[in-house]
Amino acid sequence: MDSGYLFSTHFLTPLAHAHTSTSCSKIIFCSVGPLALTHSLSKQKIAGMYCVTAYKRRGSICSALHHLLCNLHLMLNNLSLNELGVLVLLLGFGGLFLKRLLADRRSPISNIPGPSPKSWLNGNLEQLFDPVAGWDFHESLMKRYGNTALVHGSFGQKILYTYDPKAMHSVLLQQNLTTQSPVDKPIFEESDGFIQSQLLIFGNGLLGTIGHQHRKQRKMLNPMFSLTHLREMGTQSRPLSAVRHSPTKMTVPVLFEIAHKMENALKTQSRNSSLPDKEINILSWLGRASLEMIGEAGLGYSFDPMMDESSSHPFSRIMKDLLPTIQRMLFLRDLLPVLVRLGTPKLRRWVVGLFPWKDLHDVRDMIDYMHSVASDIYNSKKRPLEQNINMPQRLLGTGKDLISILMKENERAATDQKLDKEEVISLIVYVLKHPSGNNEFKD
């Protein structure tokens, strides 16, 4: 065919099966084969085969574009939900591939030497984050390339790998040359992929925001980490009799109380064993104690009575499993800025459910559970504040925990400075997942 025809294809096949017939200004080609990108405007069937319709261009580019848009519209209308989900993913991968291809040509770090990628999909990420052989790979980079090298991320992304002090200072800080404020100003912002991943995991909190919203949250959180509040948080006192069943009226800090509970549980477990040498998973108990400490001191909420192995809270398992599971899916991080803009949240969640991928489903379920628990904690503290009544001791503790302080300060803040419900819940999720997060917030 000459260039005077615009082809609208549905299925393409070997030309040996083609039939032709003419009618007015259009020519019909019959063919069957691999799935093409568009449906035909008139889907006719000849000898059990789909047709390909070619419309003669009438000297106008606008007419050609009109036909193309009509084809696209018909294609989307005729797609099933499964086909639509696959199409969305293909468009996301295609857009990311083109973006990477164009960015690589303009990258200023392309001439830096470095190892070749292990694969185009994961680059060197598996080697960098391998829990067993990862350190050997880092050592080989240092010996072969010095303090700066070029490594590859997902889908061919170029990454600057450096521990050169001057280079790191240039990336992380902006040198302040004024005498009034000699402290350098932080200028580094995380990548879009990192921000989107934190937004999906923890919600609209500190790690999932940048700019004005991030600064507003930090301004609200800073008073929580004053020395006075931190000292009171760690020294909330309880009767010693509640821990050791002793008649004494002596009190102990809440963190010591949790340590004594763990001590009693380990002694009981050892005494009840029929074996002379009882093997105890101390790492599991330390994780449970860590969760209970941040729950009591940071949130005013008790998760674990610390009595025996069967009393472990599901959150303890999530603390242990979430990060390793996410690391196995690390290559998806660079796709997130594209994927989160495709369709609605409900559609994206439905597409996630279609994939036969256990890690993806496990991460979804763990995130859902974390936010469910955080919402329960928020509501248990919000209702008494609104009704101006005393909270139950189990839910409030002494009222000196971080979330109680935050919610009280938030009630007194100006309207434009208040944190909304989702932001507070996101903070609760982060504190639960990162018991050491207090120092990071303060820094």
XYZ file of C-alpha atoms in Angstrom:
443
model
C 0.000 0.000 0.000
C 1.155 3.553 -0.646
C 1.551 6.284 1.951
C -1.904 7.666 1.238
C -3.549 5.260 3.696
C -3.743 5.263 7.478
C -3.918 1.698 8.794
C -6.086 0.775 11.764
C -5.092 -2.684 12.969
C -6.709 -5.167 15.313
C -4.847 -8.414 14.623
C -1.954 -8.846 12.205
C -1.227 -12.096 10.339
C 0.919 -13.468 7.551
C -0.014 -11.879 4.246
C -0.799 -15.304 2.807
C -4.163 -15.179 4.585
C -5.085 -11.728 3.278
C -8.240 -11.032 1.324
C -9.236 -7.701 -0.135
C -12.413 -5.982 -1.119
C -13.076 -2.381 -1.985
C -15.975 -0.215 -0.988
C -16.107 3.527 -1.579
C -12.978 5.119 -0.121
C -11.781 2.317 2.153
C -9.886 -0.886 1.601
C -10.339 -3.902 3.877
C -7.529 -6.357 4.606
C -8.279 -9.637 6.351
C -5.617 -10.978 8.715
C -5.124 -12.850 11.975
C -2.134 -12.945 14.310
C -0.372 -11.284 17.263
C -2.218 -8.663 19.271
C -1.630 -5.168 17.890
C -2.031 -1.813 19.582
C -5.443 -0.700 18.296
C -8.860 -2.029 17.364
C -10.293 -1.396 13.914
C -13.089 1.086 13.514
C -15.237 -1.481 11.753
C -14.483 -4.957 13.064
C -15.578 -7.192 10.192
C -15.082 -10.908 9.947
C -14.194 -12.681 6.709
C -13.655 -16.471 6.662
C -13.459 -16.518 10.473
C -10.656 -13.951 10.592
C -10.522 -10.427 11.947
C -10.156 -7.566 9.545
C -7.751 -4.718 9.248
C -9.302 -1.561 7.922
C -7.319 1.072 6.117
C -8.877 4.460 5.700
C -7.726 6.606 2.836
C -6.273 9.830 4.052
C -8.201 12.783 2.686
C -5.298 15.189 2.613
C -5.624 16.184 6.250
C -3.436 15.293 9.234
C -6.365 16.184 11.495
C -8.458 13.476 9.873
C -5.708 10.939 10.463
C -5.426 11.920 14.112
C -9.196 11.748 14.447
C -9.248 8.157 13.196
C -6.374 7.251 15.498
C -8.156 8.664 18.544
C -11.351 6.854 17.578
C -9.421 3.600 17.395
C -7.874 4.221 20.797
C -11.267 4.999 22.285
C -12.772 1.799 20.907
C -9.818 -0.228 22.114
C -10.176 0.998 25.695
C -13.924 0.405 25.663
C -13.527 -3.177 24.453
C -10.758 -4.181 26.860
C -11.610 -6.384 29.813
C -10.410 -5.419 33.290
C -7.554 -7.936 33.103
C -6.403 -6.577 29.733
C -6.667 -3.011 31.027
C -4.478 -3.851 34.007
C -1.837 -5.403 31.762
C -1.972 -2.381 29.437
C -1.435 -0.003 32.358
C 1.657 -1.935 33.435
C 3.035 -2.075 29.893
C 2.602 1.676 29.505
C 4.357 2.215 32.825
C 7.313 0.036 31.859
C 7.479 1.637 28.416
C 7.434 5.164 29.804
C 10.124 4.339 32.333
C 12.287 2.727 29.665
C 12.090 5.808 27.422
C 12.791 8.106 30.352
C 15.851 6.088 31.350
C 17.072 5.941 27.745
C 16.885 9.704 27.302
C 18.338 10.449 30.741
C 21.341 8.150 30.230
C 22.397 10.060 27.130
C 22.561 13.307 29.104
C 23.966 11.893 32.357
C 27.060 13.819 33.577
C 28.403 10.709 35.360
C 28.448 8.392 32.341
C 32.247 8.590 31.989
C 32.969 7.438 35.556
C 34.312 3.853 35.580
C 32.436 1.132 37.394
C 31.309 -2.503 37.257
C 28.961 -3.729 34.573
C 25.366 -4.373 35.694
C 24.445 -7.915 36.636
C 21.132 -7.471 34.821
C 19.164 -4.661 33.215
C 16.260 -5.190 35.606
C 18.184 -5.026 38.906
C 21.521 -3.563 37.850
C 24.006 -3.966 40.714
C 21.371 -3.661 43.460
C 21.409 -7.352 44.347
C 25.190 -7.248 44.729
C 25.102 -4.042 46.793
C 22.431 -5.254 49.231
C 23.200 -8.969 49.378
C 23.104 -9.851 53.113
C 25.875 -12.454 52.726
C 28.161 -11.432 49.853
C 27.353 -7.715 49.848
C 30.371 -6.634 51.888
C 32.722 -8.455 49.518
C 31.218 -6.525 46.600
C 31.698 -3.199 48.421
C 35.303 -4.142 49.156
C 35.915 -5.022 45.502
C 34.553 -1.622 44.445
C 36.944 0.113 46.820
C 39.993 -1.863 45.680
C 39.288 -1.602 41.955
C 37.759 1.884 41.547
C 38.797 3.823 44.639
C 36.419 6.097 46.498
C 34.130 6.851 43.534
C 32.516 4.510 41.008
C 29.516 4.253 38.722
C 27.027 1.495 39.575
C 23.697 0.667 38.010
C 20.233 0.578 39.538
C 16.942 -0.738 38.230
C 16.219 -0.488 34.502
C 19.681 0.806 33.625
C 19.685 3.751 36.030
C 23.152 5.235 36.610
C 24.080 5.765 40.279
C 27.071 7.602 41.713
C 28.741 5.431 44.365
C 31.109 7.519 46.480
C 32.512 7.962 49.953
C 34.767 10.876 49.020
C 34.243 13.522 51.770
C 34.254 16.505 49.401
C 31.867 14.853 46.967
C 29.487 13.873 49.769
C 29.606 17.399 51.206
C 28.785 18.833 47.784
C 25.794 16.505 47.389
C 24.396 16.766 50.916
C 25.173 20.320 52.009
C 25.297 23.833 50.634
C 28.323 25.677 51.950
C 27.374 28.787 53.915
C 29.972 31.525 53.423
C 28.295 34.108 55.677
C 29.759 34.837 59.090
C 26.336 35.207 60.717
C 25.442 31.538 60.218
C 28.509 29.351 59.641
C 26.484 26.109 59.653
C 26.057 24.554 56.194
C 22.477 24.138 54.986
C 21.213 20.651 54.030
C 20.153 20.583 50.374
C 19.805 16.883 49.611
C 16.320 15.571 48.866
C 15.551 11.909 48.393
C 14.630 10.556 44.982
C 11.030 10.382 43.792
C 11.153 6.598 44.057
C 12.211 6.742 47.715
C 9.572 9.355 48.591
C 6.817 7.343 46.909
C 7.885 4.106 48.607
C 7.845 5.761 52.044
C 4.481 7.346 51.242
C 3.015 3.937 50.431
C 4.495 2.265 53.513
C 4.216 4.898 56.238
C 1.657 7.304 54.808
C 1.705 11.079 54.546
C 4.299 11.600 57.278
C 7.864 12.856 57.571
C 9.479 10.368 55.213
C 6.760 10.695 52.569
C 6.763 14.496 52.317
C 9.118 17.252 51.205
C 9.115 21.040 51.130
C 6.584 23.068 53.123
C 4.591 20.092 54.369
C 7.727 18.404 55.686
C 8.853 21.602 57.443
C 5.397 22.026 59.024
C 5.552 18.525 60.474
C 9.054 19.013 61.849
C 8.007 22.306 63.449
C 5.168 20.531 65.240
C 7.395 17.621 66.331
C 10.415 19.576 67.604
C 8.908 20.473 71.026
C 8.193 16.790 71.642
C 11.906 16.045 71.742
C 12.969 18.599 74.293
C 15.221 17.228 77.026
C 12.420 17.598 79.562
C 9.931 15.536 77.565
C 12.472 12.856 76.685
C 13.556 12.554 80.315
C 9.968 12.241 81.511
C 9.159 9.740 78.772
C 11.895 7.363 79.914
C 11.210 7.726 83.641
C 7.450 7.198 83.838
C 7.051 5.262 87.074
C 4.900 2.268 87.969
C 4.579 0.368 91.274
C 7.220 -2.320 91.601
C 4.540 -4.683 92.889
C 3.022 -4.734 89.386
C 6.238 -6.274 88.098
C 7.540 -8.600 90.804
C 4.356 -9.206 92.804
C 6.038 -7.628 95.797
C 4.182 -5.760 98.581
C 6.709 -2.916 98.402
C 5.471 0.540 97.375
C 8.684 1.372 95.532
C 8.267 2.606 91.921
C 10.441 1.906 88.860
C 10.672 3.574 85.424
C 8.432 2.018 82.776
C 11.408 0.837 80.694
C 12.790 -1.035 83.703
C 9.353 -2.575 84.200
C 9.444 -4.058 80.698
C 12.976 -5.360 81.278
C 11.833 -7.066 84.493
C 8.867 -8.639 82.658
C 11.238 -10.068 80.074
C 13.542 -11.330 82.842
C 10.660 -13.108 84.579
C 9.436 -14.658 81.314
C 12.893 -16.029 80.471
C 13.303 -17.487 83.963
C 9.891 -19.143 83.762
C 10.626 -20.557 80.323
C 13.939 -21.965 81.532
C 12.459 -23.529 84.694
C 9.574 -25.191 82.842
C 11.864 -26.884 80.349
C 12.351 -30.641 80.685
C 15.751 -30.381 79.019
C 18.908 -29.645 81.031
C 19.962 -27.044 78.463
C 17.059 -24.894 77.269
C 17.613 -23.049 73.982
C 15.907 -19.626 73.882
C 15.611 -17.303 70.891
C 16.839 -14.181 72.663
C 16.699 -12.072 69.479
C 12.945 -12.606 69.253
C 12.493 -11.561 72.886
C 14.597 -8.439 72.379
C 12.416 -7.450 69.420
C 9.287 -7.892 71.538
C 10.801 -5.854 74.360
C 11.769 -3.104 71.919
C 8.205 -2.915 70.565
C 6.731 -2.800 74.074
C 9.141 -0.062 75.166
C 8.298 2.209 72.256
C 4.632 1.363 72.708
C 4.574 2.276 76.404
C 6.976 5.231 76.383
C 6.340 6.556 72.881
C 2.638 5.855 72.388
C 1.225 5.146 75.843
C -0.023 1.790 74.572
C 0.807 -1.755 75.674
C 1.291 -4.343 72.925
C 2.754 -7.343 74.684
C 2.295 -8.652 78.254
C 5.715 -10.334 77.862
C 4.541 -13.536 79.557
C 5.454 -16.349 77.166
C 6.091 -17.060 73.502
C 2.385 -17.396 72.681
C 1.632 -13.845 73.864
C 3.725 -12.230 71.128
C 1.939 -9.440 69.237
C 1.677 -9.725 65.399
C 3.530 -6.421 65.161
C 6.680 -8.169 66.379
C 6.651 -10.370 63.283
C 6.057 -7.347 61.048
C 9.058 -5.537 62.556
C 11.191 -8.528 61.618
C 9.753 -9.353 58.177
C 8.836 -6.043 56.514
C 12.280 -4.685 55.626
C 13.738 -7.965 54.234
C 10.607 -8.459 52.117
C 10.808 -4.923 50.724
C 14.495 -5.363 49.904
C 13.632 -8.308 47.672
C 11.373 -5.939 45.701
C 13.815 -3.026 45.609
C 13.856 -2.828 41.817
C 10.211 -1.662 41.909
C 11.164 1.574 43.668
C 12.147 3.310 40.430
C 8.826 2.326 38.865
C 6.700 3.846 41.616
C 6.723 7.480 40.361
C 5.135 6.210 37.133
C 2.836 3.563 38.600
C 1.258 5.793 41.265
C 0.006 8.111 38.523
C -1.790 5.373 36.602
C -5.453 4.970 37.421
C -7.056 5.319 40.837
C -5.807 3.864 44.148
C -8.642 1.342 44.014
C -7.593 0.211 40.519
C -3.920 -0.068 41.509
C -4.829 -2.113 44.574
C -6.942 -4.393 42.398
C -4.028 -4.876 39.984
C -1.754 -5.766 42.927
C -4.233 -8.473 43.902
C -4.042 -9.973 40.400
C -0.311 -10.656 40.519
C 0.667 -14.123 41.788
C 3.524 -12.588 43.788
C 3.699 -13.602 47.457
C 6.144 -10.871 48.537
C 3.923 -8.164 47.045
C 0.847 -9.528 48.817
C 2.738 -9.908 52.112
C 3.913 -6.285 52.003
C 0.376 -5.117 51.249
C -1.043 -7.087 54.184
C 1.670 -5.924 56.603
C 1.150 -2.263 55.657
C -2.616 -2.633 56.057
C -2.163 -4.127 59.513
C 0.288 -1.428 60.653
C -2.096 1.341 59.639
C -5.027 -0.471 61.247
C -3.216 -0.644 64.596
C -2.052 2.981 64.293
C -5.628 4.105 63.569
C -6.869 2.250 66.651
C -4.241 3.979 68.807
C -5.128 7.376 67.327
C -8.864 6.899 67.895
C -8.344 5.619 71.442
C -6.560 8.867 72.314
C -8.599 11.244 70.173
C -12.024 10.436 71.626
C -11.131 11.256 75.260
C -9.427 14.478 74.141
C -12.544 15.570 72.280
C -14.819 14.616 75.170
C -12.447 16.083 77.766
C -12.429 12.937 79.891
C -9.677 10.870 81.459
C -8.227 8.130 79.303
C -7.897 4.548 80.554
C -4.517 3.981 82.144
C -3.655 1.180 79.692
C -4.175 3.453 76.687
C -2.716 6.659 78.059
C -0.023 5.573 80.472
C 0.966 8.760 82.323
C 0.053 11.084 79.466
C 3.731 11.908 78.904
C 4.210 9.694 75.856
C 5.134 11.317 72.537
C 1.785 10.860 70.797
C -0.200 12.264 73.741
C 2.064 15.319 73.779
C 1.788 15.691 70.003
C -2.005 15.496 69.978
C -2.315 18.042 72.787
C 0.073 20.434 71.029
C -1.783 19.893 67.769
C -5.080 20.924 69.398
C -3.525 24.240 70.455
C -1.806 24.959 67.127
C -3.031 27.504 64.585
C -5.334 26.163 61.890
C -2.741 26.384 59.109
C -0.128 24.641 61.273
C -2.210 21.694 62.462
C -1.459 18.167 61.367
C -4.406 16.255 59.966
C -5.458 12.784 61.062
C -3.507 10.970 58.327
C -0.280 12.774 59.229
C -0.562 11.817 62.908
C -1.366 8.193 62.030
C 1.657 8.122 59.699
C 3.852 9.300 62.556
C 2.496 6.517 64.776
C 3.287 3.945 62.058
C 6.839 5.249 61.723
C 7.463 5.228 65.478
C 6.158 1.659 65.671
C 8.308 0.407 62.810
C 11.429 2.311 63.913
C 11.894 2.208 67.694
C 15.082 4.258 67.211
C 13.145 6.882 65.254
C 13.147 9.378 68.137
C 16.782 10.302 67.567
C 16.228 10.550 63.809
C 13.329 12.968 64.330
C 15.403 15.047 66.680
C 18.327 15.177 64.238
